[in-house]
Tab-separated table of C-alpha atoms and ligand atoms in Angstrom:
chain	number	residue	atom	x	y	z
A	1264	UNK	CA	-44.035	-8.542	4.535
A	1265	UNK	CA	-47.637	-7.455	4.443
A	1266	UNK	CA	-47.942	-4.088	2.755
A	1267	UNK	CA	-50.032	-1.564	4.593
A	1268	UNK	CA	-52.682	0.788	3.393
A	1269	UNK	CA	-51.009	3.924	2.154
A	1270	UNK	CA	-53.067	7.071	2.039
A	1271	UNK	CA	-51.272	10.018	0.655
A	1272	UNK	CA	-53.338	13.124	0.196
A	1273	UNK	CA	-50.625	15.270	-1.369
A	1274	UNK	CA	-46.992	14.923	-2.331
A	1275	UNK	CA	-44.835	14.467	0.666
A	1276	UNK	CA	-47.651	14.667	3.157
A	1277	UNK	CA	-47.631	10.967	3.212
A	1278	UNK	CA	-49.037	8.944	5.968
A	1279	UNK	CA	-46.616	6.110	5.693
A	1280	UNK	CA	-47.492	3.206	7.944
A	1281	UNK	CA	-44.939	1.873	10.399
A	1282	UNK	CA	-42.565	-0.449	8.612
A	1283	UNK	CA	-43.149	1.210	5.228
A	1284	UNK	CA	-39.430	1.528	4.534
A	1285	UNK	CA	-38.774	-2.129	5.399
A	1286	UNK	CA	-39.720	-3.002	1.819
A	1287	UNK	CA	-36.928	-0.839	0.382
A	1288	UNK	CA	-33.126	-0.700	0.437
A	1289	UNK	CA	-31.743	0.562	3.738
A	1290	UNK	CA	-28.750	2.763	2.995
A	1291	UNK	CA	-28.062	3.147	6.695
A	1292	UNK	CA	-28.294	-0.487	7.809
A	1293	UNK	CA	-26.596	-1.869	4.687
A	1294	UNK	CA	-24.028	0.905	4.340
A	1295	UNK	CA	-21.119	-1.508	4.092
A	1296	UNK	CA	-22.687	-3.374	1.179
A	1297	UNK	CA	-24.439	-0.539	-0.664
A	1298	UNK	CA	-22.036	2.344	0.110
A	1299	UNK	CA	-19.017	1.192	-1.930
A	1300	UNK	CA	-21.187	0.532	-4.981
A	1301	UNK	CA	-22.918	3.880	-4.634
A	1302	UNK	CA	-19.586	5.673	-4.339
A	1303	UNK	CA	-18.155	3.899	-7.384
A	1304	UNK	CA	-19.477	6.514	-9.757
A	1305	UNK	CA	-21.013	9.956	-9.756
A	1306	UNK	CA	-24.684	10.465	-9.129
A	1307	UNK	CA	-27.376	10.532	-10.378
A	1308	UNK	CA	-27.745	6.764	-10.484
A	1309	UNK	CA	-30.093	3.918	-9.830
A	1310	UNK	CA	-28.926	1.509	-7.132
A	1311	UNK	CA	-30.288	-2.026	-7.032
A	1312	UNK	CA	-30.395	-3.973	-3.805
A	1313	UNK	CA	-30.057	-7.442	-5.292
A	1314	UNK	CA	-31.237	-9.103	-2.078
A	1315	UNK	CA	-34.611	-7.386	-2.309
A	1316	UNK	CA	-34.809	-8.217	-6.011
A	1317	UNK	CA	-34.214	-11.907	-5.304
A	1318	UNK	CA	-36.616	-11.864	-2.376
A	1319	UNK	CA	-39.454	-10.481	-4.500
A	1320	UNK	CA	-38.861	-13.219	-7.065
A	1321	UNK	CA	-38.892	-15.885	-4.352
A	1322	UNK	CA	-42.101	-14.482	-2.867
A	1323	UNK	CA	-43.879	-14.974	-6.177
A	1324	UNK	CA	-42.283	-18.387	-6.571
A	1325	UNK	CA	-43.376	-19.503	-3.091
A	1326	UNK	CA	-46.917	-18.251	-3.630
A	1327	UNK	CA	-47.141	-20.172	-6.894
A	1328	UNK	CA	-45.582	-23.338	-5.489
A	1329	UNK	CA	-48.274	-23.465	-2.799
A	1330	UNK	CA	-51.072	-23.559	-5.360
A	1331	UNK	CA	-49.904	-24.844	-8.706
A	1332	UNK	CA	-47.951	-27.948	-9.602
A	1333	UNK	CA	-46.469	-26.387	-12.740
A	1334	UNK	CA	-45.676	-22.713	-12.871
A	1335	UNK	CA	-43.301	-20.190	-14.372
A	1336	UNK	CA	-42.479	-16.551	-13.722
A	1337	UNK	CA	-41.686	-14.570	-16.859
A	1338	UNK	CA	-40.020	-11.270	-15.990
A	1339	UNK	CA	-41.530	-8.443	-17.996
A	1340	UNK	CA	-38.359	-7.060	-19.591
A	1341	UNK	CA	-39.585	-3.560	-20.349
A	1342	UNK	CA	-40.047	-2.788	-16.652
A	1343	UNK	CA	-36.298	-2.438	-16.289
A	1344	UNK	CA	-33.878	-3.510	-19.024
A	1345	UNK	CA	-30.815	-3.270	-16.777
A	1346	UNK	CA	-32.332	-5.897	-14.500
A	1347	UNK	CA	-32.924	-8.154	-17.503
A	1348	UNK	CA	-29.367	-7.569	-18.696
A	1349	UNK	CA	-27.955	-8.370	-15.255
A	1350	UNK	CA	-29.341	-11.925	-15.742
A	1351	UNK	CA	-30.059	-12.033	-11.985
A	1352	UNK	CA	-33.691	-13.051	-12.367
A	1353	UNK	CA	-32.842	-15.435	-15.192
A	1354	UNK	CA	-30.371	-17.164	-12.877
A	1355	UNK	CA	-33.166	-17.627	-10.345
A	1356	UNK	CA	-35.231	-19.338	-13.026
A	1357	UNK	CA	-37.244	-16.487	-14.518
A	1358	UNK	CA	-38.401	-16.729	-18.112
A	1359	UNK	CA	-38.550	-13.618	-20.283
A	1360	UNK	CA	-41.739	-11.752	-21.175
A	1361	UNK	CA	-41.156	-9.566	-24.224
A	1362	UNK	CA	-43.393	-7.286	-26.273
A	1363	UNK	CA	-41.383	-6.581	-29.418
A	1364	UNK	CA	-38.911	-8.195	-31.741
A	1365	UNK	CA	-36.201	-6.050	-30.227
A	1366	UNK	CA	-36.963	-7.362	-26.749
A	1367	UNK	CA	-37.195	-10.901	-28.154
A	1368	UNK	CA	-33.674	-10.626	-29.574
A	1369	UNK	CA	-32.471	-9.205	-26.266
A	1370	UNK	CA	-33.898	-12.209	-24.430
A	1371	UNK	CA	-32.229	-14.636	-26.849
A	1372	UNK	CA	-28.952	-12.733	-26.539
A	1373	UNK	CA	-29.137	-13.064	-22.766
A	1374	UNK	CA	-29.394	-16.815	-23.130
A	1375	UNK	CA	-33.127	-17.443	-22.752
A	1376	UNK	CA	-34.081	-20.407	-24.939
A	1377	UNK	CA	-37.139	-19.878	-27.123
A	1378	UNK	CA	-39.167	-22.190	-24.876
A	1379	UNK	CA	-38.704	-19.763	-22.004
A	1380	UNK	CA	-39.772	-16.648	-23.840
A	1381	UNK	CA	-43.339	-15.344	-23.776
A	1382	UNK	CA	-43.782	-13.121	-26.828
A	1383	UNK	CA	-46.621	-10.641	-26.251
A	1384	UNK	CA	-47.486	-7.256	-27.647
A	1385	UNK	CA	-49.691	-5.775	-30.369
A	1386	UNK	CA	-46.984	-5.399	-33.035
A	1387	UNK	CA	-44.878	-8.359	-34.108
A	1388	UNK	CA	-43.372	-8.312	-37.595
A	1389	UNK	CA	-43.632	-11.395	-39.806
A	1390	UNK	CA	-39.904	-12.124	-39.612
A	1391	UNK	CA	-40.066	-11.836	-35.821
A	1392	UNK	CA	-43.058	-14.134	-35.612
A	1393	UNK	CA	-41.340	-16.632	-37.841
A	1394	UNK	CA	-38.215	-16.603	-35.684
A	1395	UNK	CA	-40.286	-17.100	-32.537
A	1396	UNK	CA	-42.262	-19.901	-34.191
A	1397	UNK	CA	-39.054	-21.594	-35.254
A	1398	UNK	CA	-37.503	-21.270	-31.822
A	1399	UNK	CA	-40.509	-22.632	-29.943
A	1400	UNK	CA	-41.364	-19.437	-28.063
A	1401	UNK	CA	-44.828	-19.012	-26.607
A	1402	UNK	CA	-46.484	-16.431	-28.852
A	1403	UNK	CA	-49.600	-14.763	-27.530
A	1404	UNK	CA	-51.580	-13.527	-30.483
A	1405	UNK	CA	-53.097	-10.131	-29.787
A	1406	UNK	CA	-55.961	-9.924	-32.298
A	1407	UNK	CA	-57.702	-11.564	-35.266
A	1408	UNK	CA	-55.458	-9.970	-37.861
A	1409	UNK	CA	-52.377	-11.277	-36.108
A	1410	UNK	CA	-53.928	-14.720	-35.752
A	1411	UNK	CA	-54.429	-14.993	-39.513
A	1412	UNK	CA	-50.839	-13.900	-40.136
A	1413	UNK	CA	-49.527	-16.439	-37.629
A	1414	UNK	CA	-51.603	-19.214	-39.140
A	1415	UNK	CA	-50.201	-18.409	-42.557
A	1416	UNK	CA	-46.633	-18.303	-41.291
A	1417	UNK	CA	-47.151	-21.502	-39.386
A	1418	UNK	CA	-48.074	-23.285	-42.629
A	1419	UNK	CA	-44.497	-22.651	-43.707
A	1420	UNK	CA	-43.130	-23.833	-40.424
A	1421	UNK	CA	-44.822	-26.272	-38.075
A	1422	UNK	CA	-41.741	-26.846	-35.894
A	1423	UNK	CA	-42.064	-26.325	-32.196
A	1424	UNK	CA	-44.519	-23.484	-32.593
A	1425	UNK	CA	-46.592	-22.602	-29.554
A	1426	UNK	CA	-49.347	-20.160	-30.328
A	1427	UNK	CA	-51.665	-18.889	-27.639
A	1428	UNK	CA	-54.301	-16.187	-27.513
A	1429	UNK	CA	-54.419	-12.996	-25.528
A	1430	UNK	CA	-57.907	-12.492	-24.190
A	1431	UNK	CA	-59.486	-9.660	-22.257
A	1432	UNK	CA	-62.314	-9.449	-19.757
A	1433	UNK	CA	-64.631	-6.493	-19.274
A	1434	UNK	CA	-64.780	-6.168	-15.514
A	1435	UNK	CA	-66.816	-3.690	-13.503
A	1436	UNK	CA	-64.530	-1.086	-11.977
A	1437	UNK	CA	-61.663	-1.828	-14.375
A	1438	UNK	CA	-61.018	0.312	-17.435
A	1439	UNK	CA	-61.459	-1.814	-20.562
A	1440	UNK	CA	-58.273	-2.926	-22.266
A	1441	UNK	CA	-57.517	-2.273	-25.917
A	1442	UNK	CA	-55.444	-5.448	-26.102
A	1443	UNK	CA	-56.569	-8.990	-26.725
A	1444	UNK	CA	-59.708	-10.789	-27.830
A	1445	UNK	CA	-62.839	-10.101	-25.876
A	1446	UNK	CA	-64.170	-12.917	-23.707
A	1447	UNK	CA	-67.568	-11.250	-23.511
A	1448	UNK	CA	-68.536	-10.680	-27.121
A	1449	UNK	CA	-67.497	-14.087	-28.466
A	1450	UNK	CA	-64.289	-12.824	-30.082
A	1451	UNK	CA	-62.049	-15.051	-27.954
A	1452	UNK	CA	-64.266	-18.106	-28.464
A	1453	UNK	CA	-64.268	-17.456	-32.224
A	1454	UNK	CA	-60.469	-17.278	-32.291
A	1455	UNK	CA	-60.257	-20.557	-30.382
A	1456	UNK	CA	-62.674	-22.127	-32.878
A	1457	UNK	CA	-60.637	-20.728	-35.769
A	1458	UNK	CA	-57.502	-22.376	-34.405
A	1459	UNK	CA	-59.294	-25.668	-33.766
A	1460	UNK	CA	-60.484	-25.631	-37.368
A	1461	UNK	CA	-56.884	-25.996	-38.559
A	1462	UNK	CA	-55.938	-29.685	-38.603
A	1463	UNK	CA	-53.402	-30.481	-35.908
A	1464	UNK	CA	-53.704	-27.099	-34.239
A	1465	UNK	CA	-55.131	-25.898	-30.939
A	1466	UNK	CA	-54.363	-22.854	-28.821
A	1467	UNK	CA	-51.246	-23.603	-26.797
A	1468	UNK	CA	-52.326	-21.228	-24.097
A	1469	UNK	CA	-54.486	-18.341	-22.962
A	1470	UNK	CA	-53.140	-15.036	-21.723
A	1471	UNK	CA	-54.873	-12.256	-19.831
A	1472	UNK	CA	-53.135	-9.202	-18.406
A	1473	UNK	CA	-55.012	-6.686	-16.302
A	1474	UNK	CA	-53.753	-3.154	-15.949
A	1475	UNK	CA	-50.718	-2.297	-13.867
A	1476	UNK	CA	-51.256	-1.685	-10.167
A	1477	UNK	CA	-54.495	-3.638	-9.915
A	1478	UNK	CA	-54.726	-3.694	-6.129
A	1479	UNK	CA	-58.016	-5.544	-5.721
A	1480	UNK	CA	-57.501	-9.341	-5.749
A	1481	UNK	CA	-61.187	-9.574	-6.667
A	1482	UNK	CA	-60.376	-8.268	-10.153
A	1483	UNK	CA	-57.896	-11.077	-10.700
A	1484	UNK	CA	-60.444	-13.563	-9.357
A	1485	UNK	CA	-63.131	-12.375	-11.761
A	1486	UNK	CA	-60.754	-12.320	-14.718
A	1487	UNK	CA	-59.561	-15.852	-13.935
A	1488	UNK	CA	-63.185	-16.982	-13.617
A	1489	UNK	CA	-63.884	-15.779	-17.166
A	1490	UNK	CA	-60.823	-17.604	-18.436
A	1491	UNK	CA	-62.001	-20.731	-16.585
A	1492	UNK	CA	-65.363	-20.432	-18.329
A	1493	UNK	CA	-63.710	-20.398	-21.739
A	1494	UNK	CA	-61.661	-23.438	-20.735
A	1495	UNK	CA	-64.769	-25.261	-19.585
A	1496	UNK	CA	-66.808	-24.704	-22.751
A	1497	UNK	CA	-64.489	-23.409	-25.475
A	1498	UNK	CA	-63.136	-26.757	-26.617
A	1499	UNK	CA	-64.267	-28.981	-29.477
A	1500	UNK	CA	-68.077	-29.260	-29.585
A	1501	UNK	CA	-68.500	-27.023	-26.577
A	1502	UNK	CA	-66.422	-29.300	-24.370
A	1503	UNK	CA	-63.289	-28.666	-22.345
A	1504	UNK	CA	-60.502	-26.719	-23.971
A	1505	UNK	CA	-57.114	-28.203	-23.122
A	1506	UNK	CA	-54.155	-25.817	-23.150
A	1507	UNK	CA	-50.541	-26.143	-22.130
A	1508	UNK	CA	-50.251	-22.783	-20.413
A	1509	UNK	CA	-52.388	-20.205	-18.675
A	1510	UNK	CA	-50.752	-16.799	-18.339
A	1511	UNK	CA	-52.538	-14.409	-16.010
A	1512	UNK	CA	-50.202	-11.524	-16.678
A	1513	UNK	CA	-48.633	-9.061	-14.291
A	1514	UNK	CA	-50.037	-5.920	-12.744
A	1515	UNK	CA	-49.436	-6.855	-9.109
A	1516	UNK	CA	-48.665	-3.807	-6.989
A	1517	UNK	CA	-45.340	-3.533	-5.207
A	1518	UNK	CA	-44.956	-1.594	-1.946
A	1519	UNK	CA	-44.888	1.984	-3.205
A	1520	UNK	CA	-47.385	4.723	-2.390
A	1521	UNK	CA	-50.776	5.303	-3.909
A	1522	UNK	CA	-50.736	6.241	-7.604
A	1523	UNK	CA	-52.135	9.721	-8.189
A	1524	UNK	CA	-55.035	8.325	-10.193
A	1525	UNK	CA	-56.390	6.225	-7.328
A	1526	UNK	CA	-58.690	7.423	-4.590
A	1527	UNK	CA	-58.226	4.258	-2.586
A	1528	UNK	CA	-55.176	2.091	-2.481
A	1529	UNK	CA	-54.904	-1.176	-0.634
A	1530	UNK	CA	-52.186	-3.405	-2.062
A	1531	UNK	CA	-52.252	-6.928	-0.708
A	1532	UNK	CA	-49.497	-9.477	-0.183
A	1533	UNK	CA	-48.640	-11.221	-3.457
A	1534	UNK	CA	-50.040	-14.525	-2.182
A	1535	UNK	CA	-53.557	-13.057	-2.145
A	1536	UNK	CA	-53.403	-12.299	-5.865
A	1537	UNK	CA	-51.983	-15.716	-6.647
A	1538	UNK	CA	-54.660	-17.391	-4.523
A	1539	UNK	CA	-57.392	-15.391	-6.243
A	1540	UNK	CA	-56.139	-16.584	-9.619
A	1541	UNK	CA	-55.414	-20.191	-8.739
A	1542	UNK	CA	-58.660	-20.569	-6.810
A	1543	UNK	CA	-60.630	-19.979	-9.999
A	1544	UNK	CA	-58.385	-22.004	-12.243
A	1545	UNK	CA	-57.921	-24.958	-9.913
A	1546	UNK	CA	-60.056	-27.424	-11.920
A	1547	UNK	CA	-57.727	-26.918	-14.903
A	1548	UNK	CA	-54.530	-26.651	-12.861
A	1549	UNK	CA	-55.281	-29.701	-10.749
A	1550	UNK	CA	-55.558	-31.915	-13.800
A	1551	UNK	CA	-52.716	-34.397	-14.074
A	1552	UNK	CA	-51.600	-33.108	-17.458
A	1553	UNK	CA	-52.900	-29.632	-16.735
A	1554	UNK	CA	-51.362	-26.386	-17.955
A	1555	UNK	CA	-48.386	-24.475	-16.610
A	1556	UNK	CA	-49.528	-21.357	-14.802
A	1557	UNK	CA	-47.444	-18.400	-15.948
A	1558	UNK	CA	-47.285	-15.015	-14.272
A	1559	UNK	CA	-45.389	-12.172	-15.881
A	1560	UNK	CA	-44.842	-9.514	-13.255
A	1561	UNK	CA	-42.762	-6.431	-13.849
A	1562	UNK	CA	-43.178	-3.861	-11.141
A	1563	UNK	CA	-43.693	-6.374	-8.339
A	1564	UNK	CA	-40.240	-7.797	-8.987
A	1565	UNK	CA	-38.252	-4.609	-9.493
A	1566	UNK	CA	-40.022	-1.540	-8.085
A	1567	UNK	CA	-38.991	-1.934	-4.446
A	1568	UNK	CA	-35.400	-3.033	-4.924
A	1569	UNK	CA	-34.171	0.076	-6.710
A	1570	UNK	CA	-33.588	3.582	-5.409
A	1571	UNK	CA	-32.673	6.658	-7.391
A	1572	UNK	CA	-29.781	8.487	-5.792
A	1573	UNK	CA	-29.116	12.162	-6.495
A	1574	UNK	CA	-26.779	14.678	-4.886
A	1575	UNK	CA	-27.788	18.048	-3.506
A	1576	UNK	CA	-26.173	20.827	-5.534
A	1577	UNK	CA	-27.748	23.816	-3.791
A	1578	UNK	CA	-30.122	24.411	-0.917
A	1579	UNK	CA	-31.519	27.761	0.047
A	1580	UNK	CA	-34.241	28.990	2.349
A	1581	UNK	CA	-37.351	30.283	0.715
A	1582	UNK	CA	-40.123	31.650	2.947
A	1583	UNK	CA	-40.564	29.152	5.735
A	1584	UNK	CA	-39.166	26.333	3.649
A	1585	UNK	CA	-36.282	25.447	1.362
A	1586	UNK	CA	-35.552	25.081	-2.322
A	1587	UNK	CA	-33.220	22.202	-3.022
A	1588	UNK	CA	-31.567	21.569	-6.388
A	1589	UNK	CA	-30.245	18.078	-7.116
A	1590	UNK	CA	-28.204	16.640	-9.968
A	1591	UNK	CA	-31.095	14.443	-11.172
A	1592	UNK	CA	-33.966	15.579	-13.354
A	1593	UNK	CA	-37.623	14.669	-13.516
A	1594	UNK	CA	-37.009	13.015	-16.890
A	1595	UNK	CA	-34.870	10.463	-15.032
A	1596	UNK	CA	-37.886	9.671	-12.833
A	1597	UNK	CA	-40.672	10.043	-15.381
A	1598	UNK	CA	-43.100	8.155	-13.176
A	1599	UNK	CA	-43.205	11.192	-10.887
A	1600	UNK	CA	-46.330	12.151	-12.844
A	1601	UNK	CA	-47.850	8.767	-11.990
A	1602	UNK	CA	-47.066	8.509	-8.321
A	1603	UNK	CA	-45.755	11.000	-5.769
A	1604	UNK	CA	-42.131	10.472	-4.798
A	1605	UNK	CA	-40.991	9.202	-1.440
A	1606	UNK	CA	-37.642	10.891	-0.753
A	1607	UNK	CA	-35.168	10.819	2.107
A	1608	UNK	CA	-32.109	12.901	2.778
A	1609	UNK	CA	-28.741	11.386	3.779
A	1610	UNK	CA	-25.344	12.831	4.578
A	1611	UNK	CA	-22.538	11.891	2.210
A	1612	UNK	CA	-21.677	9.135	4.764
A	1613	UNK	CA	-25.146	7.660	4.253
A	1614	UNK	CA	-26.482	8.674	7.638
A	1615	UNK	CA	-30.094	9.824	7.482
A	1616	UNK	CA	-30.656	13.480	8.332
A	1617	UNK	CA	-33.107	13.496	11.195
A	1618	UNK	CA	-33.489	17.236	11.922
A	1619	UNK	CA	-37.028	18.495	11.897
A	1620	UNK	CA	-38.419	18.933	8.440
A	1621	UNK	CA	-39.123	22.026	6.398
A	1622	UNK	CA	-41.590	22.359	3.550
A	1623	UNK	CA	-39.283	21.656	0.621
A	1624	UNK	CA	-39.325	21.778	-3.135
A	1625	UNK	CA	-36.760	19.690	-4.941
A	1626	UNK	CA	-35.768	20.977	-8.358
A	1627	UNK	CA	-33.984	19.004	-11.015
A	1628	UNK	CA	-30.885	20.282	-12.753
A	1629	UNK	CA	-32.285	20.596	-16.254
A	1630	UNK	CA	-33.116	23.950	-17.805
A	1631	UNK	CA	-36.851	23.331	-17.644
A	1632	UNK	CA	-38.896	25.496	-15.308
A	1633	UNK	CA	-41.161	22.580	-14.432
A	1634	UNK	CA	-38.381	20.188	-13.475
A	1635	UNK	CA	-39.747	19.452	-10.005
A	1636	UNK	CA	-38.962	16.085	-8.480
A	1637	UNK	CA	-40.612	16.404	-5.103
A	1638	UNK	CA	-42.506	18.769	-2.899
A	1639	UNK	CA	-43.012	17.951	0.743
A	1640	UNK	CA	-41.195	17.819	4.036
A	1641	UNK	CA	-37.428	17.289	4.229
A	1642	UNK	CA	-34.810	18.125	6.838
A	1643	UNK	CA	-32.575	21.094	5.956
A	1644	UNK	CA	-30.336	19.963	3.095
A	1645	UNK	CA	-26.633	20.628	2.700
A	1646	UNK	CA	-24.658	20.638	-0.542
A	1647	UNK	CA	-23.197	17.163	-1.062
A	1648	UNK	CA	-26.038	15.335	0.719
A	1649	UNK	CA	-27.663	12.416	-1.033
A	1650	UNK	CA	-31.343	12.738	-1.813
A	1651	UNK	CA	-32.703	9.228	-2.298
A	1652	UNK	CA	-35.967	8.414	-4.050
A	1653	UNK	CA	-37.672	5.116	-3.176
A	1654	UNK	CA	-39.755	2.629	-5.132
A	1655	UNK	CA	-37.957	3.800	-8.273
A	1656	UNK	CA	-37.234	0.483	-9.982
A	1657	UNK	CA	-40.180	0.007	-12.313
A	1658	UNK	CA	-40.322	1.783	-15.680
A	1659	UNK	CA	-38.308	4.897	-14.704
A	1660	UNK	CA	-35.008	3.713	-16.066
A	1661	UNK	CA	-36.470	2.205	-19.231
A	1662	UNK	CA	-38.535	5.323	-19.953
A	1663	UNK	CA	-35.740	7.761	-19.196
A	1664	UNK	CA	-34.380	9.516	-22.302
A	1665	UNK	CA	-30.917	10.968	-22.772
A	1666	UNK	CA	-32.318	14.433	-22.250
A	1667	UNK	CA	-29.634	17.053	-21.611
A	1668	UNK	CA	-27.641	14.624	-19.431
A	1669	UNK	CA	-26.652	10.993	-19.815
A	1670	UNK	CA	-29.274	8.516	-18.694
A	1671	UNK	CA	-28.335	7.460	-15.144
A	1672	UNK	CA	-26.435	4.162	-14.806
A	1673	UNK	CA	-27.982	1.254	-12.928
A	1674	UNK	CA	-25.623	-0.241	-10.349
A	1675	UNK	CA	-26.105	-3.579	-8.620
A	1676	UNK	CA	-25.122	-4.175	-4.996
B	2310	PLP	C1	-48.557	-7.940	-21.380
B	2310	PLP	C2	-47.913	-7.414	-20.153
B	2310	PLP	N1	-47.444	-8.285	-19.238
B	2310	PLP	C3	-46.831	-7.868	-18.103
B	2310	PLP	C4	-46.681	-6.525	-17.831
B	2310	PLP	C5	-46.031	-6.108	-16.548
B	2310	PLP	O1	-46.921	-5.388	-15.780
B	2310	PLP	P1	-46.578	-4.924	-14.297
B	2310	PLP	O2	-45.305	-4.178	-14.343
B	2310	PLP	O3	-47.717	-4.061	-13.906
B	2310	PLP	O4	-46.477	-6.177	-13.466
B	2310	PLP	C6	-47.170	-5.578	-18.748
B	2310	PLP	C7	-47.041	-4.139	-18.497
B	2310	PLP	O5	-47.614	-3.286	-19.077
B	2310	PLP	C8	-47.808	-6.036	-19.938
B	2310	PLP	O6	-48.284	-5.180	-20.850
């Protein structure tokens, strides 16, 4: 599906293009499949449409297969731990992308072999690095200090260690990143040279992750071009640098509405981002013994497939609108501050309410005055209705604390 341009001036006053909801679970059409799972436990809950989850994975896989002989998709665990724990993406072939020792151990516990774990992040303890080195994980070193520590640890253990470097590119129109070694000021090239100075060692791979929700494929193209430049001239004596993997990160937008921080928002089909990346890296990728291209998406894989389902506890008229209280809270959807919610009202039989809408404010059930989940149009609500929030799969569940209530369960259908 080609995502459309979504302009959304204020919460709820969304201009949602025709077909917008096609990207998300359809409680009405798939009632027979989703309904029994939804009714299995009390709301609030997250409901995963596993078909959409698998489809997003296959979209990335197809886009990569068109352009790169060797590729891997490493699911960024922190985006939604329940999805990682379900093993669904792992069964489709996904590797694990982890950013802490805790996540690394989770990945191992779920059955990912070291070779299929990408270990990123700015804080890795020595014992965690040593374990990853021993188990042959792909470690992306974040900075010079970490590189020296890894080199020291590696002396003790050569094993199957794969050590790559996280690099960053300063791109016009993109906020600079605090992570990785700069490609512009020679820091990345110096780290490559440092590794090459160790007998028998070379960087196993390069890694570059732009910020989340980078909607302009041009940014990926420019970032990949800078990586290609390092590959072309960063090797021994200014020659070609050979690596076993190139990881261009995640950050690909899913099909949700415009983040509040953006004035323009034009997410493209995933293939356009992959083409932008592979187009620049093709000389390296086309090589017979060229590197594996790794992508490590989070939100693209999980954001669309998961809805947050709450139940209406109270609804009362207020002025010309209504105040609706649900059994969820804004702490269960912490990304409400990042992106306005898209909400729809259903009867308890999962039929959408289609009556004409009223200006509505949806309040959460915590004791905080500012627990507001949504403000915008909704049909008149009735106690017992389901209020469903879309595009809820990325980061909400993993960032949701046990605040006042239990954290909502994540159910798979
Ligand atoms: C290193 C790294 N890789 C991948 C991701 C996943 O990003 P996204 O969910 O935007 O695809 C993140 C998220 O912050 C990240 O920091």
